[in-house]
């Protein structure tokens, strides 16, 4: 059975008339993009007090400008499979905002990819990147290509075809893509190889998430998952608690999920379940992260194969129900809108104390409201999963200076950055009368940084 993400929860909080008008105009102008509307709405619902405090933002139409991408590129990607059959996919790159630095954000390969998905991801990315305090703007891209079941040679031909067009739009000082769902080190290798071949430049800083042997940075692979767990640990510390001894449920079993599971174990917690798009494994004694890496990263198999190799202690359940497993910490690390209002209510009923979004917008609006009303410590994706892009910025820094840092040094920087992001969100929420509300803190702090840079740069 396939687990289908829920459509976003639709209940809206009231906005003041002016903001409601701006929001509705943007929705009318961008029809049939529900995920983009959802991401916009969340930001609009929290930045009201900032806009009220800054009449210069209103006068300069900053909200309207921030919500309109600087550039949206859609292109044809023709490629042939191993039998010689021709396929045509669609490629996207949305260059959202470069006020703080070159556009920066991953590429996603998944059949669900369309312009609305890429725009929601680019919009989130913009504020996330601002929160890191690094000099990076926001962008996102990808394709509706489905990599599942494709051979290495097919993946390579597809990546080469995509880069043949994408290369004219990107560059170390222009736009710097990275991985996301369906795009890991293997795909980035094929993409970088084609970029290098076409441009005749060894421009390491044009992509991040690269392999260590060809310009990659230590800790980039681990960064999003590790960073998410660090963020949750900081949220718990703010409540005089820690991860030690806690049962944790993680969704997904890809890059973010695997390294979140690893870091939970290192900090004394225990991950008792994780999933893929077909179902989940429940293993009360704790997921074996080394076997998980072997099954998912090396052999590219399914969670059902993991359960089979673990034997009787691990149970594979076909379909949904992951969030009904009692736990104290939940880390949704798979995809958007995978955790709905009912799942959030089940988690709260079972005593969840903290939720960290490893994925981008994995919780529906109803789910977020349920957590906030229950007083659960809730770390939104733009803050909690910013460790990946922050470490990408560290990779760019190392590429620019032809340097290579140790694992320990890089991880220390990641920990500092996640702590700073936590503290910025926490303090901003306090200042805006919403103590402990990381959604308000992240949106307001990210928005203000972008808005101030845009004001300083004139009418852009
Ligand atoms: P991967 O492709 O490595 O893994 C994705 C995981 O999520 C897989 O286990 C996949 O299962 C599962 N999944 C994907 N789509 C669905 C679906 N529709 N329903 C249920 N499960 C699904 O991707 P990443 O780990 O890199 O990315 C996961 C999330 O984290 C995404 O939201 C991404 O945007 C976000 N993110 C990633 C960053 C990074 O550095 N990689 C940085 C910041 C955020 P299956 O294999 O069965 O498809």
Coordinates of C-alpha atoms and ligand atoms in Angstrom, one line a residue:
X1 CA 0.0 0.0 0.0
X2 CA 1.2 3.5 -0.8
X3 CA 1.2 6.2 1.9
X4 CA -0.3 9.3 0.3
X5 CA 0.4 12.6 2.0
X6 CA -2.8 14.4 3.2
X7 CA -3.9 17.5 1.4
X8 CA -3.1 20.5 3.6
X9 CA -5.4 21.3 6.5
X10 CA -7.5 24.2 5.3
X11 CA -8.8 26.0 8.4
X12 CA -7.5 29.6 8.3
X13 CA -6.7 32.0 11.1
X14 CA -8.0 35.5 10.4
X15 CA -5.6 38.0 8.9
X16 CA -6.1 41.8 9.0
X17 CA -7.9 43.2 5.9
X18 CA -4.8 44.4 4.2
X19 CA -2.9 41.2 4.6
X20 CA -5.9 39.1 3.6
X21 CA -6.2 41.2 0.4
X22 CA -2.5 40.7 -0.4
X23 CA -2.7 37.0 0.3
X24 CA -5.8 36.6 -1.9
X25 CA -4.3 38.5 -4.8
X26 CA -1.3 36.3 -4.7
X27 CA -3.4 33.1 -4.6
X28 CA -5.5 34.4 -7.6
X29 CA -2.3 35.0 -9.5
X30 CA -0.9 31.6 -8.8
X31 CA -3.9 29.2 -9.1
X32 CA -3.7 25.5 -8.5
X33 CA -0.6 25.6 -6.3
X34 CA -2.0 24.4 -2.9
X35 CA 1.4 23.8 -1.3
X36 CA 2.6 27.2 -2.2
X37 CA -0.6 28.8 -0.8
X38 CA -0.2 26.8 2.4
X39 CA 3.4 28.0 2.9
X40 CA 2.4 31.6 2.1
X41 CA -0.5 31.5 4.5
X42 CA 1.7 30.2 7.4
X43 CA 4.0 33.1 6.9
X44 CA 1.2 35.7 6.5
X45 CA -0.4 34.5 9.8
X46 CA 2.7 35.2 11.8
X47 CA 4.3 38.3 10.2
X48 CA 1.3 40.6 10.8
X49 CA 2.8 42.3 13.9
X50 CA 6.1 42.9 12.0
X51 CA 4.3 44.6 9.2
X52 CA 2.3 46.6 11.6
X53 CA 5.5 47.8 13.3
X54 CA 7.2 48.6 10.0
X55 CA 5.1 50.9 7.8
X56 CA 8.1 51.2 5.5
X57 CA 7.7 47.5 4.6
X58 CA 4.0 48.2 3.6
X59 CA 4.9 51.3 1.6
X60 CA 7.7 49.4 -0.3
X61 CA 5.2 46.5 -1.0
X62 CA 7.8 44.1 0.5
X63 CA 5.3 41.3 1.1
X64 CA 4.2 41.4 -2.5
X65 CA 7.7 41.5 -3.8
X66 CA 9.0 38.7 -1.5
X67 CA 6.2 36.4 -2.6
X68 CA 7.0 36.8 -6.3
X69 CA 10.0 34.8 -7.4
X70 CA 12.7 36.7 -9.2
X71 CA 12.8 34.1 -12.0
X72 CA 11.0 30.8 -12.8
X73 CA 12.5 28.5 -15.3
X74 CA 10.7 25.5 -16.8
X75 CA 12.4 23.3 -19.4
X76 CA 12.2 20.1 -21.4
X77 CA 14.3 17.1 -20.3
X78 CA 14.5 14.4 -23.1
X79 CA 16.4 11.2 -22.3
X80 CA 16.5 7.6 -23.3
X81 CA 16.0 4.5 -21.1
X82 CA 18.1 1.3 -21.3
X83 CA 15.9 -0.1 -24.1
X84 CA 16.4 3.0 -26.2
X85 CA 12.9 4.3 -25.5
X86 CA 12.6 8.1 -25.4
X87 CA 11.1 9.9 -22.3
X88 CA 10.3 13.5 -21.8
X89 CA 10.3 15.0 -18.3
X90 CA 9.9 18.6 -17.1
X91 CA 12.7 20.4 -15.3
X92 CA 12.2 23.4 -13.0
X93 CA 14.4 26.0 -11.3
X94 CA 12.7 28.7 -9.3
X95 CA 15.2 31.5 -8.4
X96 CA 13.2 33.0 -5.6
X97 CA 15.3 35.7 -4.0
X98 CA 19.0 36.8 -4.2
X99 CA 19.0 39.7 -1.7
X100 CA 21.2 37.8 0.8
X101 CA 23.4 35.9 -1.7
X102 CA 23.3 33.5 -4.7
X103 CA 20.1 31.5 -5.0
X104 CA 20.6 28.3 -2.9
X105 CA 18.4 25.3 -2.6
X106 CA 18.1 21.7 -3.6
X107 CA 16.9 19.7 -6.6
X108 CA 14.1 17.2 -6.1
X109 CA 13.4 14.2 -8.4
X110 CA 9.9 12.9 -7.6
X111 CA 6.8 12.2 -9.8
X112 CA 4.8 14.7 -7.7
X113 CA 7.0 17.6 -8.6
X114 CA 5.3 20.6 -10.3
X115 CA 5.7 24.3 -10.2
X116 CA 3.6 24.8 -7.1
X117 CA 5.7 22.3 -5.1
X118 CA 9.0 23.9 -6.2
X119 CA 7.6 27.4 -5.4
X120 CA 6.6 26.3 -1.9
X121 CA 10.0 24.8 -1.3
X122 CA 11.7 27.9 -2.7
X123 CA 9.7 30.2 -0.5
X124 CA 10.5 28.2 2.6
X125 CA 14.1 28.0 1.6
X126 CA 14.4 31.7 1.4
X127 CA 13.5 32.3 5.1
X128 CA 15.4 29.2 6.2
X129 CA 18.6 30.4 4.5
X130 CA 18.1 33.8 6.1
X131 CA 17.9 32.2 9.5
X132 CA 21.2 30.5 9.1
X133 CA 22.9 33.9 9.0
X134 CA 24.9 32.8 6.0
X135 CA 25.2 34.8 2.7
X136 CA 22.8 32.7 0.7
X137 CA 19.5 33.6 -1.1
X138 CA 16.7 31.2 -1.8
X139 CA 15.9 28.9 -4.7
X140 CA 14.7 25.4 -5.5
X141 CA 14.4 23.1 -8.5
X142 CA 13.9 19.6 -9.7
X143 CA 11.9 17.4 -12.0
X144 CA 8.9 15.1 -12.2
X145 CA 11.3 12.3 -13.1
X146 CA 10.7 9.1 -11.0
X147 CA 14.1 7.6 -10.1
X148 CA 12.6 4.5 -8.5
X149 CA 13.5 1.3 -10.4
X150 CA 15.9 3.1 -12.8
X151 CA 19.3 1.7 -13.5
X152 CA 22.5 3.7 -12.8
X153 CA 23.0 4.3 -16.5
X154 CA 19.4 5.7 -16.8
X155 CA 19.9 8.0 -13.8
X156 CA 23.2 9.2 -15.3
X157 CA 21.6 9.9 -18.7
X158 CA 18.7 11.7 -17.0
X159 CA 21.1 13.9 -14.9
X160 CA 23.1 14.7 -18.0
X161 CA 20.1 15.7 -19.9
X162 CA 18.8 17.9 -17.1
X163 CA 22.1 19.6 -16.6
X164 CA 22.5 20.3 -20.3
X165 CA 19.8 22.9 -19.9
X166 CA 20.2 23.8 -16.2
X167 CA 23.9 24.8 -16.6
X168 CA 23.1 28.0 -18.4
X169 CA 21.2 29.3 -15.3
X170 CA 23.5 28.3 -12.5
X171 CA 27.0 29.2 -11.2
X172 CA 29.0 29.6 -8.1
X173 CA 28.0 33.3 -7.8
X174 CA 24.5 32.9 -9.4
X175 CA 22.6 29.9 -8.2
X176 CA 23.9 26.9 -6.3
X177 CA 21.7 23.7 -6.3
X178 CA 22.1 20.7 -4.0
X179 CA 20.2 17.5 -3.3
X180 CA 16.7 16.8 -2.0
X181 CA 14.3 13.9 -2.3
X182 CA 15.6 11.5 -5.0
X183 CA 18.9 13.5 -5.4
X184 CA 21.9 12.3 -3.4
X185 CA 25.6 12.0 -3.9
X186 CA 25.3 9.7 -6.9
X187 CA 23.0 12.1 -8.8
X188 CA 25.1 15.2 -7.8
X189 CA 28.1 13.4 -9.2
X190 CA 26.5 12.9 -12.6
X191 CA 25.2 16.5 -12.5
X192 CA 28.6 18.0 -11.6
X193 CA 30.3 15.9 -14.3
X194 CA 28.1 17.2 -17.0
X195 CA 28.4 20.8 -15.8
X196 CA 32.2 20.5 -15.8
X197 CA 32.2 18.9 -19.3
X198 CA 29.9 21.6 -20.8
X199 CA 31.5 24.7 -19.1
X200 CA 35.1 23.4 -19.2
X201 CA 35.5 24.7 -15.6
X202 CA 36.2 22.9 -12.4
X203 CA 33.8 25.1 -10.5
X204 CA 33.4 23.2 -7.2
X205 CA 31.2 25.8 -5.7
X206 CA 28.4 25.4 -8.3
X207 CA 26.8 22.5 -6.4
X208 CA 26.8 21.3 -2.8
X209 CA 26.4 17.9 -1.3
X210 CA 29.3 16.7 -3.4
X211 CA 31.3 13.5 -2.7
X212 CA 34.3 14.0 -0.4
X213 CA 36.7 13.0 -3.2
X214 CA 35.5 15.8 -5.5
X215 CA 35.0 18.9 -3.5
X216 CA 32.4 17.8 -0.9
X217 CA 32.5 18.8 2.7
X218 CA 32.6 16.5 5.7
X219 CA 29.2 16.4 7.7
X220 CA 27.2 17.6 4.7
X221 CA 25.6 14.1 4.3
X222 CA 24.7 14.0 8.0
X223 CA 23.9 17.7 8.4
X224 CA 20.2 18.0 8.0
X225 CA 19.4 15.0 10.3
X226 CA 22.0 15.9 12.9
X227 CA 21.0 19.5 12.8
X228 CA 17.3 18.7 13.3
X229 CA 18.1 16.6 16.4
X230 CA 20.4 19.4 17.8
X231 CA 17.5 21.8 17.3
X232 CA 15.1 19.5 19.2
X233 CA 17.7 19.0 22.0
X234 CA 17.8 22.8 22.4
X235 CA 14.0 23.0 22.5
X236 CA 14.0 20.4 25.2
X237 CA 16.8 22.1 27.1
X238 CA 14.7 25.3 27.1
X239 CA 12.2 23.3 29.1
X240 CA 14.8 21.7 31.4
X241 CA 14.6 18.4 29.6
X242 CA 16.8 16.3 27.2
X243 CA 16.7 13.5 24.7
X244 CA 18.3 11.0 27.0
X245 CA 16.3 7.9 27.5
X246 CA 13.4 9.1 25.3
X247 CA 11.5 7.1 22.7
X248 CA 11.5 8.8 19.3
X249 CA 9.6 8.1 16.1
X250 CA 11.0 9.2 12.7
X251 CA 9.3 9.1 9.4
X252 CA 11.2 8.4 6.2
X253 CA 14.4 6.4 5.8
X254 CA 16.3 8.7 3.4
X255 CA 19.1 11.0 3.9
X256 CA 17.5 13.2 6.6
X257 CA 15.9 10.4 8.5
X258 CA 19.0 8.1 8.7
X259 CA 21.2 10.8 10.2
X260 CA 18.5 12.0 12.5
X261 CA 18.2 8.4 13.8
X262 CA 22.0 8.2 14.2
X263 CA 22.2 11.5 16.2
X264 CA 19.3 10.5 18.5
X265 CA 21.2 7.4 19.4
X266 CA 24.4 9.4 20.0
X267 CA 22.5 11.7 22.4
X268 CA 21.0 8.8 24.4
X269 CA 17.5 8.5 22.8
X270 CA 16.1 5.5 21.0
X271 CA 14.3 5.5 17.6
X272 CA 11.7 2.9 17.8
X273 CA 10.1 3.3 14.3
X274 CA 10.8 4.7 10.9
X275 CA 9.2 4.4 7.4
X276 CA 9.2 4.7 3.7
X277 CA 6.4 5.5 1.2
X278 CA 5.0 1.9 1.5
X279 CA 4.8 1.5 5.3
X280 CA 6.8 1.5 8.5
X281 CA 9.0 -0.7 10.7
X282 CA 8.2 -0.8 14.5
X283 CA 11.2 -2.0 16.5
X284 CA 10.7 -1.3 20.3
X285 CA 14.4 -2.1 21.1
X286 CA 15.6 0.5 18.6
X287 CA 16.3 0.7 14.9
X288 CA 19.8 -0.5 13.9
X289 CA 21.2 2.5 12.0
X290 CA 24.1 0.7 10.5
X291 CA 21.9 -2.0 9.0
X292 CA 19.5 0.8 7.9
X293 CA 22.4 2.5 6.0
X294 CA 23.4 -0.7 4.3
X295 CA 19.8 -1.5 3.2
X296 CA 18.8 2.0 2.1
X297 CA 22.0 3.8 1.1
X298 CA 24.1 1.0 -0.3
X299 CA 21.7 -1.6 -1.6
X300 CA 18.8 0.9 -2.2
X301 CA 16.2 -1.5 -0.9
X302 CA 12.9 -1.0 1.1
X303 CA 12.0 -0.9 4.8
X304 CA 10.3 -4.3 4.4
X305 CA 13.8 -5.7 3.5
X306 CA 15.3 -4.1 6.6
X307 CA 12.6 -5.8 8.8
X308 CA 13.2 -9.1 7.1
X309 CA 16.9 -8.9 7.9
X310 CA 16.3 -7.9 11.5
X311 CA 14.0 -10.9 12.2
X312 CA 11.3 -11.1 14.9
X313 CA 12.1 -8.0 16.8
X314 CA 11.2 -5.7 14.0
X315 CA 7.6 -5.6 12.5
X316 CA 6.9 -4.2 9.1
X317 CA 3.4 -2.6 8.8
X318 CA 2.1 -2.0 5.3
X319 CA 0.5 1.5 5.0
X320 CA -0.1 4.3 7.5
X321 CA -0.3 4.4 11.3
X322 CA 3.3 5.4 12.1
X323 CA 2.2 8.3 14.2
X324 CA 0.0 6.1 16.4
X325 CA 3.0 4.6 18.0
X326 CA 3.4 6.1 21.4
X327 CA 6.6 8.3 21.7
X328 CA 7.9 11.4 23.4
X329 CA 9.6 12.9 20.4
X330 CA 8.4 12.8 16.7
X331 CA 10.6 13.7 13.8
X332 CA 8.8 13.9 10.5
X333 CA 11.6 13.5 7.9
X334 CA 9.9 12.3 4.7
X335 CA 7.8 14.8 2.8
X336 CA 5.2 17.6 2.8
X337 CA 1.9 17.1 4.6
X338 CA 2.7 13.6 5.7
X339 CA 1.5 14.3 9.3
X340 CA -2.2 15.5 9.5
X341 CA -4.4 16.8 12.3
X342 CA -5.6 13.3 13.3
X343 CA -2.0 12.0 13.5
X344 CA -1.0 15.1 15.6
X345 CA -3.9 14.5 17.9
X346 CA -2.8 10.8 18.4
X347 CA 0.7 12.0 19.1
X348 CA -0.5 14.5 21.7
X349 CA -2.8 11.9 23.3
X350 CA 0.1 9.6 23.6
X351 CA 2.3 12.2 25.4
X352 CA 4.6 13.7 22.7
X353 CA 6.6 16.5 24.2
X354 CA 8.6 17.7 21.1
X355 CA 8.2 17.6 17.3
X356 CA 11.0 18.6 15.0
X357 CA 10.3 19.0 11.2
X358 CA 13.3 17.3 9.5
X359 CA 11.3 17.5 6.2
X360 CA 9.9 20.6 4.6
X361 CA 6.3 21.4 5.7
X362 CA 5.6 17.7 6.8
X363 CA 2.9 18.8 9.2
X364 CA -0.4 20.1 7.8
X365 CA -1.8 23.3 9.1
X366 CA -4.2 21.4 11.4
X367 CA -1.4 19.4 12.8
X368 CA 0.7 22.5 13.5
X369 CA -2.3 24.1 15.3
X370 CA -2.8 20.9 17.4
X371 CA 0.8 20.9 18.5
X372 CA 0.8 24.6 19.3
X373 CA -2.5 24.4 21.2
X374 CA -1.2 21.4 23.2
X375 CA 1.9 23.3 24.2
X376 CA 4.2 20.7 22.4
X377 CA 7.6 22.1 21.6
X378 CA 7.3 22.4 17.8
X379 CA 10.3 23.2 15.6
X380 CA 9.2 24.2 12.1
X381 CA 11.2 23.0 9.2
X382 CA 12.7 26.3 8.2
X383 CA 14.5 26.4 11.5
X384 CA 14.8 22.7 12.5
X385 CA 16.1 21.4 9.1
X386 CA 18.3 24.4 8.3
X387 CA 21.5 22.5 9.2
X388 CA 21.7 21.0 5.7
X389 CA 21.8 24.2 3.9
X390 CA 24.0 25.8 6.5
X391 CA 26.6 23.1 6.0
X392 CA 26.2 23.6 2.2
X393 CA 27.2 27.2 2.8
X394 CA 30.2 25.8 4.8
X395 CA 31.0 23.6 1.7
X396 CA 30.9 26.7 -0.5
X397 CA 33.2 28.4 1.9
X398 CA 35.7 25.5 1.8
X399 CA 35.5 25.4 -2.1
X400 CA 36.1 29.1 -2.3
X401 CA 39.3 28.9 -0.2
X402 CA 40.3 25.5 -1.6
X403 CA 40.2 24.1 2.0
X404 CA 38.9 21.0 3.6
X405 CA 37.9 21.0 7.3
X406 CA 37.9 18.0 9.7
X407 CA 34.6 16.3 10.7
X408 CA 34.9 17.5 14.2
X409 CA 35.4 21.2 13.3
X410 CA 32.6 21.1 10.8
X411 CA 30.2 19.4 13.2
X412 CA 31.1 22.0 15.9
X413 CA 30.2 24.8 13.4
X414 CA 26.9 23.0 12.7
X415 CA 26.1 22.7 16.4
X416 CA 26.8 26.5 16.8
X417 CA 24.6 27.4 13.9
X418 CA 21.7 25.3 15.1
X419 CA 22.0 26.8 18.6
X420 CA 22.1 30.3 17.1
X421 CA 19.0 29.5 15.0
X422 CA 17.2 28.1 18.0
X423 CA 18.1 31.2 20.1
X424 CA 17.1 33.6 17.4
X425 CA 13.7 32.0 17.0
X426 CA 13.2 31.7 20.8
X427 CA 14.1 35.4 21.4
X428 CA 12.1 36.7 18.5
X429 CA 9.0 34.8 19.6
X430 CA 9.4 36.4 23.0
X431 CA 9.8 39.9 21.6
X432 CA 6.6 39.4 19.6
X433 CA 4.5 38.2 22.5
X434 CA 4.5 34.5 21.6
X435 CA 6.9 32.9 24.1
X436 CA 8.0 29.4 23.1
X437 CA 6.3 29.6 19.7
X438 CA 9.1 28.7 17.2
X439 CA 6.7 29.1 14.2
X440 CA 6.3 32.8 15.0
X441 CA 10.0 33.1 15.9
X442 CA 11.3 31.5 12.7
X443 CA 8.9 33.3 10.3
X444 CA 9.5 36.7 11.9
X445 CA 13.3 36.4 12.2
X446 CA 13.7 35.0 8.7
X447 CA 11.3 37.5 7.1
X448 CA 12.9 40.5 8.8
X449 CA 16.4 39.6 7.6
X450 CA 15.2 39.3 4.0
X451 CA 13.0 42.4 4.1
X452 CA 15.8 44.6 5.5
X453 CA 18.3 43.4 2.9
X454 CA 15.7 44.1 0.1
X455 CA 15.0 47.6 1.4
X456 CA 18.7 48.3 1.5
X457 CA 19.2 47.2 -2.1
X458 CA 16.6 49.6 -3.6
X459 CA 13.6 48.6 -5.6
X460 CA 14.5 45.0 -6.5
Ligands
LIG1 P1 15.4 11.1 0.4 O1 15.0 10.9 -1.0 O2 16.8 10.7 0.8 O3 14.4 10.3 1.3 C1 13.0 10.6 1.3 C2 12.3 9.7 2.3 O4 11.0 10.1 2.4 C3 12.3 8.2 1.8 O5 12.3 7.4 2.8 C4 11.0 8.2 1.0 O6 10.4 6.9 0.9 C5 10.1 9.1 1.9 N1 9.1 9.7 1.1 C6 9.2 10.5 0.0 N2 8.0 10.8 -0.5 C7 7.1 10.2 0.2 C8 5.7 10.2 0.2 N3 5.0 10.8 -0.7 N4 5.1 9.5 1.2 C9 5.8 8.9 2.2 N5 7.1 8.8 2.2 C10 7.8 9.5 1.3 O7 15.1 12.6 0.7 P2 15.7 13.5 1.9 O8 15.9 12.7 3.1 O9 16.9 14.3 1.4 O10 14.5 14.6 2.1 C11 13.5 14.3 3.0 C12 12.8 15.6 3.4 O11 13.7 16.5 4.0 C13 12.2 16.4 2.2 O12 11.0 17.1 2.6 C14 13.3 17.4 1.9 O13 12.8 18.6 1.2 C15 13.7 17.8 3.3 N6 15.1 18.4 3.4 C16 16.2 17.7 2.9 C17 17.4 18.2 3.1 C18 18.7 17.5 2.7 O14 19.7 18.0 3.0 N7 18.6 16.4 2.0 C19 17.6 19.6 3.6 C20 16.4 20.1 4.2 C21 15.2 19.6 4.1 P3 10.6 6.1 -0.5 O15 12.0 5.8 -0.6 O16 9.7 5.0 -0.4 O17 10.1 7.1 -1.6

